[in-house]
PDB file of C-alpha atoms in Angstrom:
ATOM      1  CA  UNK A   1     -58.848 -86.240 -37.163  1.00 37.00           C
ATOM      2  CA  UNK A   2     -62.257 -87.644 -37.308  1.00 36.00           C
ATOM      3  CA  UNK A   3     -65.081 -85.242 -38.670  1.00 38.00           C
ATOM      4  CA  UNK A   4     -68.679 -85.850 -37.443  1.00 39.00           C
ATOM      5  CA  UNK A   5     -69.802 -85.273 -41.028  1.00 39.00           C
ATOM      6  CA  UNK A   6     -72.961 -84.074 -42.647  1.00 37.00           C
ATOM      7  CA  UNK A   7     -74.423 -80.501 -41.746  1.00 39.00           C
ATOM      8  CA  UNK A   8     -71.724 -79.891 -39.182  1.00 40.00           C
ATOM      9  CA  UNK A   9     -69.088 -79.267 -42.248  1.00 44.00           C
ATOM     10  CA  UNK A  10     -71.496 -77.347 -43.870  1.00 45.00           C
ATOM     11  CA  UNK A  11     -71.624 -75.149 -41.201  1.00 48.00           C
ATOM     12  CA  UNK A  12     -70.771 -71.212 -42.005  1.00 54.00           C
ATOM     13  CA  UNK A  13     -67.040 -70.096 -40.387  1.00 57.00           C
ATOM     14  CA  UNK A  14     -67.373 -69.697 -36.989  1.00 62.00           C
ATOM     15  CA  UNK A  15     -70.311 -71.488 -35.921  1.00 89.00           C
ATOM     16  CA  UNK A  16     -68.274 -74.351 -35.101  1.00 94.00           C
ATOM     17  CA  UNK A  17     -65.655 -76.034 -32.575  1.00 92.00           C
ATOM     18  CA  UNK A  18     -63.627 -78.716 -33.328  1.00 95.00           C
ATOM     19  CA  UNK A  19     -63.630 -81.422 -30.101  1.00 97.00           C
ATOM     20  CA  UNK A  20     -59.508 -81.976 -28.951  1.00 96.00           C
ATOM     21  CA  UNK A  21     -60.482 -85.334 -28.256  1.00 97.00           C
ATOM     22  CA  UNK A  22     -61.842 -86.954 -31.328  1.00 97.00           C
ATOM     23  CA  UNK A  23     -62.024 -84.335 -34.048  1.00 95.00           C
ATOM     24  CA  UNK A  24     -65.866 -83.874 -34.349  1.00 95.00           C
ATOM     25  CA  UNK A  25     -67.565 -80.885 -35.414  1.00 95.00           C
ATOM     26  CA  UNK A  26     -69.617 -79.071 -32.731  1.00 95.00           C
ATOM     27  CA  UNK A  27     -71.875 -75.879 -32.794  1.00 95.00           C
ATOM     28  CA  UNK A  28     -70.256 -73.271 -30.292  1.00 91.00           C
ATOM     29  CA  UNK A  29     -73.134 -73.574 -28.172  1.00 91.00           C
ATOM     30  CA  UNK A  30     -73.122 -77.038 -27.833  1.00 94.00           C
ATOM     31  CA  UNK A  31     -69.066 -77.445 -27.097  1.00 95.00           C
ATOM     32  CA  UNK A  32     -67.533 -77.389 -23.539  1.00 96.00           C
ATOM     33  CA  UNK A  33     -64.357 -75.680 -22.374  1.00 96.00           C
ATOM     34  CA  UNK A  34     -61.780 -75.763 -20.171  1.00 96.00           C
ATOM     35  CA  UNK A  35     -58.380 -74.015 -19.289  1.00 96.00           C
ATOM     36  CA  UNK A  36     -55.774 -75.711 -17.618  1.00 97.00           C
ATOM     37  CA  UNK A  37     -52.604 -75.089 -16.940  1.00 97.00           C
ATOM     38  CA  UNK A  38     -49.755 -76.079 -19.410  1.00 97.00           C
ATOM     39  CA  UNK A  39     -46.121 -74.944 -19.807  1.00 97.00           C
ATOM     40  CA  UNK A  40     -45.868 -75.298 -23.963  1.00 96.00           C
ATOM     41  CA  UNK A  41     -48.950 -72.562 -23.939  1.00 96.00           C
ATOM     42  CA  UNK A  42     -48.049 -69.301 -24.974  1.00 96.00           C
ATOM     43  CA  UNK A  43     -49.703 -67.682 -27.706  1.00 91.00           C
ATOM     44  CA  UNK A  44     -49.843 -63.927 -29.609  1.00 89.00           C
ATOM     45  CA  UNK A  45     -51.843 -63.059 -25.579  1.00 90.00           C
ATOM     46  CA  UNK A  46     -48.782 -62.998 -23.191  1.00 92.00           C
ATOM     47  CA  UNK A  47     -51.989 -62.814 -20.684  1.00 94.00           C
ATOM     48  CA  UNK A  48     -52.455 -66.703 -21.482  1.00 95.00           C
ATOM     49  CA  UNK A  49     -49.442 -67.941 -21.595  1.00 97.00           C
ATOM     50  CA  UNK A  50     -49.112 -71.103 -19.338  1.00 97.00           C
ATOM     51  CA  UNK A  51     -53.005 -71.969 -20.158  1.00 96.00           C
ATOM     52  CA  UNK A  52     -54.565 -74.083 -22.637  1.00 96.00           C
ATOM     53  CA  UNK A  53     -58.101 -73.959 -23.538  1.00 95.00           C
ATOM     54  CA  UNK A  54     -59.241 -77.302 -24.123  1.00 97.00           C
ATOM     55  CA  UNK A  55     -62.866 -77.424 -26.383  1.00 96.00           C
ATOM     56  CA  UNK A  56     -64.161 -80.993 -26.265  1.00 97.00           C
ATOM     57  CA  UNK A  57     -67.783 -82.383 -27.849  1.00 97.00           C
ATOM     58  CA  UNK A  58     -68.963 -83.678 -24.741  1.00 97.00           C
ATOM     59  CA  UNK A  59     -67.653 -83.245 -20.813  1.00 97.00           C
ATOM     60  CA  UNK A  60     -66.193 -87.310 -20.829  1.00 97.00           C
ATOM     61  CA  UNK A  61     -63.956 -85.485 -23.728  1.00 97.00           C
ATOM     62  CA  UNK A  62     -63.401 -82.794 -21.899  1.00 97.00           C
ATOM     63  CA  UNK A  63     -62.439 -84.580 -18.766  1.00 97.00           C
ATOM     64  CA  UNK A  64     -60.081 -87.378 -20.768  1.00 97.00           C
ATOM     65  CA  UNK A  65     -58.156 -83.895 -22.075  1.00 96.00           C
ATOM     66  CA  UNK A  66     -57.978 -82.058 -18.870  1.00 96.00           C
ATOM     67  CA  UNK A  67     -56.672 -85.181 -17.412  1.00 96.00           C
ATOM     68  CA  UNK A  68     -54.113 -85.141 -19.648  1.00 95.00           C
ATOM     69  CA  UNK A  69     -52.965 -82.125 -18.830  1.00 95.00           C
ATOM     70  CA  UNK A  70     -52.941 -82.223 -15.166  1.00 95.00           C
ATOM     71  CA  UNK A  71     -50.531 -85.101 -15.529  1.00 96.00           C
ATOM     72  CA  UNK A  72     -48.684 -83.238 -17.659  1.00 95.00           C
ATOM     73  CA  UNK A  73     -45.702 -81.451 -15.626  1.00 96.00           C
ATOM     74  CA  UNK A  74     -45.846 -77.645 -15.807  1.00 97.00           C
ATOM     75  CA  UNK A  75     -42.233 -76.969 -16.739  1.00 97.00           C
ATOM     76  CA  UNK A  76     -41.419 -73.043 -15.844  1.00 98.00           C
ATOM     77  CA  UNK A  77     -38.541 -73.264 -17.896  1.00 97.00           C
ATOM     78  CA  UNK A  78     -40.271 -74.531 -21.005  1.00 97.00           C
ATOM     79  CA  UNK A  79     -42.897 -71.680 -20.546  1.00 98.00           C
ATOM     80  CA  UNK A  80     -39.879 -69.169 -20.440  1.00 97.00           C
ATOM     81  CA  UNK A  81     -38.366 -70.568 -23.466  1.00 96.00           C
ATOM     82  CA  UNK A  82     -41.771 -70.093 -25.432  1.00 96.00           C
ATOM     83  CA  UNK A  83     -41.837 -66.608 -24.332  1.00 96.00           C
ATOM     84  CA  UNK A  84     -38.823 -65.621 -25.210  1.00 95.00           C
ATOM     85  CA  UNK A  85     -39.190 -67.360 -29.063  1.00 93.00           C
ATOM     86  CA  UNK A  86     -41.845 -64.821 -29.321  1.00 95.00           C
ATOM     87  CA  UNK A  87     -40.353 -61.742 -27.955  1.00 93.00           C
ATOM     88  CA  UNK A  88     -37.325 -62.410 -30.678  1.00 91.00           C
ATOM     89  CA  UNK A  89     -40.161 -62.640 -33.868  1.00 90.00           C
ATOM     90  CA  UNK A  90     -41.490 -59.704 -32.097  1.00 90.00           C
ATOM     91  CA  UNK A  91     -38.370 -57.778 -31.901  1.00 89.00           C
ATOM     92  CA  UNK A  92     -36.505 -58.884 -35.253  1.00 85.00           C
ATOM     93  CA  UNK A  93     -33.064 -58.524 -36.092  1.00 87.00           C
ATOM     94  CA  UNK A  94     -30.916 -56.692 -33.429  1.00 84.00           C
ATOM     95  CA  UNK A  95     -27.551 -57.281 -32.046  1.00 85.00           C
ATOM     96  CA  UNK A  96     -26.900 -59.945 -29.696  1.00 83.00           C
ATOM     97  CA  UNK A  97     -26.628 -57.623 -26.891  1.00 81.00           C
ATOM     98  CA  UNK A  98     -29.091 -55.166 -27.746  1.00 87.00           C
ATOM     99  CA  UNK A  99     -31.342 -58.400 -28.098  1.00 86.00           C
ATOM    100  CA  UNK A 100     -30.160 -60.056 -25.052  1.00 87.00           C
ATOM    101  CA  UNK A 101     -32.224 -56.873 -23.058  1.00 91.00           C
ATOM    102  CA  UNK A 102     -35.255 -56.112 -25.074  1.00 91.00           C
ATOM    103  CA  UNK A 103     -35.534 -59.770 -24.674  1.00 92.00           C
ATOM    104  CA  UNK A 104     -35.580 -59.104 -20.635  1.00 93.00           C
ATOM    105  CA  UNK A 105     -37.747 -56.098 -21.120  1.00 93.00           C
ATOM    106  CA  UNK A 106     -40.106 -57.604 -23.220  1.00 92.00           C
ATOM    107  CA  UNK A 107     -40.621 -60.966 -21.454  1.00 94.00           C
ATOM    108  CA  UNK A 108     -40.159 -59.551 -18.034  1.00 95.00           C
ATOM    109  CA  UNK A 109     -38.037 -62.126 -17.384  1.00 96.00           C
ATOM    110  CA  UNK A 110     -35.011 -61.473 -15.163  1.00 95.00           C
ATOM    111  CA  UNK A 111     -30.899 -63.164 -16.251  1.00 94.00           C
ATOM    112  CA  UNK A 112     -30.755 -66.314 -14.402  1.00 96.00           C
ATOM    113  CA  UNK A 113     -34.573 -66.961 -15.689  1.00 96.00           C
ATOM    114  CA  UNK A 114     -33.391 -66.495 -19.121  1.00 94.00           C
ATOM    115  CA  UNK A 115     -30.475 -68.568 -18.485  1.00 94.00           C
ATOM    116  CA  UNK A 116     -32.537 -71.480 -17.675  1.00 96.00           C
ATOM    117  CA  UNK A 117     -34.550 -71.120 -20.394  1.00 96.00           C
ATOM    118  CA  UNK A 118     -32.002 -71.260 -22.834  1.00 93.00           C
ATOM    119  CA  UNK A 119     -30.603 -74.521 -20.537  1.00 95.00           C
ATOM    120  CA  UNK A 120     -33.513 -75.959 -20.496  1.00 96.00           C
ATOM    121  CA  UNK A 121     -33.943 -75.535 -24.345  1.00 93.00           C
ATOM    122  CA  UNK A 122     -30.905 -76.918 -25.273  1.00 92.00           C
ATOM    123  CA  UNK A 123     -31.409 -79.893 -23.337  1.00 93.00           C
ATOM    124  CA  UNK A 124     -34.201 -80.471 -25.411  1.00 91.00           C
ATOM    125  CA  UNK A 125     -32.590 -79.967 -28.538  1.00 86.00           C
ATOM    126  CA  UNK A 126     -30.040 -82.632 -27.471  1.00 84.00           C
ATOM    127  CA  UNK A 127     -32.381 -85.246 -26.583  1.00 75.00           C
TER     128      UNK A 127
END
């Protein structure tokens, strides 16, 4: 990644946002955001997952990113399957059936969803 150099790296921790597009270094005030929707989102906040806030230098960055995304397919599956990777480091070591519905309870995700998931995963891991 590119950095725009000078006083923006000398800026305290914090102050600054880093543009998705092309790397530079941006005060906070001056950056622009965006959240759109994307299926490989989910984060520590279950209440984002599925969303991706973009932060961009300027809005043509911003715009080039969103676009991106919106072309991106939003793949339920893969958004179930990132869920339920973080309920398990959530949950540590149980049993598999014991795990199998704390997994459920956790994610709120019902069998044949979880099924899918785990389909869906595997087909990744394949290809």
């Amino acid at each position: 990644m590119n950095s725009s150099g000078g006083a923006h790296a000398d800026g305290p921790a914090g102050e600054w946002e880093l543009c998705d597009q092309c790397g530079t270094l941006v005060p906070i005030g001056d950056a622009v955001g965006l959240r759109v929707p994307d299926s490989s989102a989910v984060t520590a906040e279950a209440r984002f997952d599925g969303e991706r806030l973009l932060r961009a230098c300027c809005e043509s960055h911003l715009f080039q990113l969103a676009d991106f995304y919106h072309r991106r397919p939003f793949v339920k599956e893969e958004l179930w399957s990132g869920q339920i990777t973080r309920a398990v480091g959530e949950l540590g070591p149980l049993d598999e059936d014991e795990m199998y519905e704390r997994v459920m309870a956790v994610t709120g995700l019902d069998e044949e969803q979880l099924m899918r998931a785990v389909a869906w995963r595997d087909s990744q891991d394949r290809s």
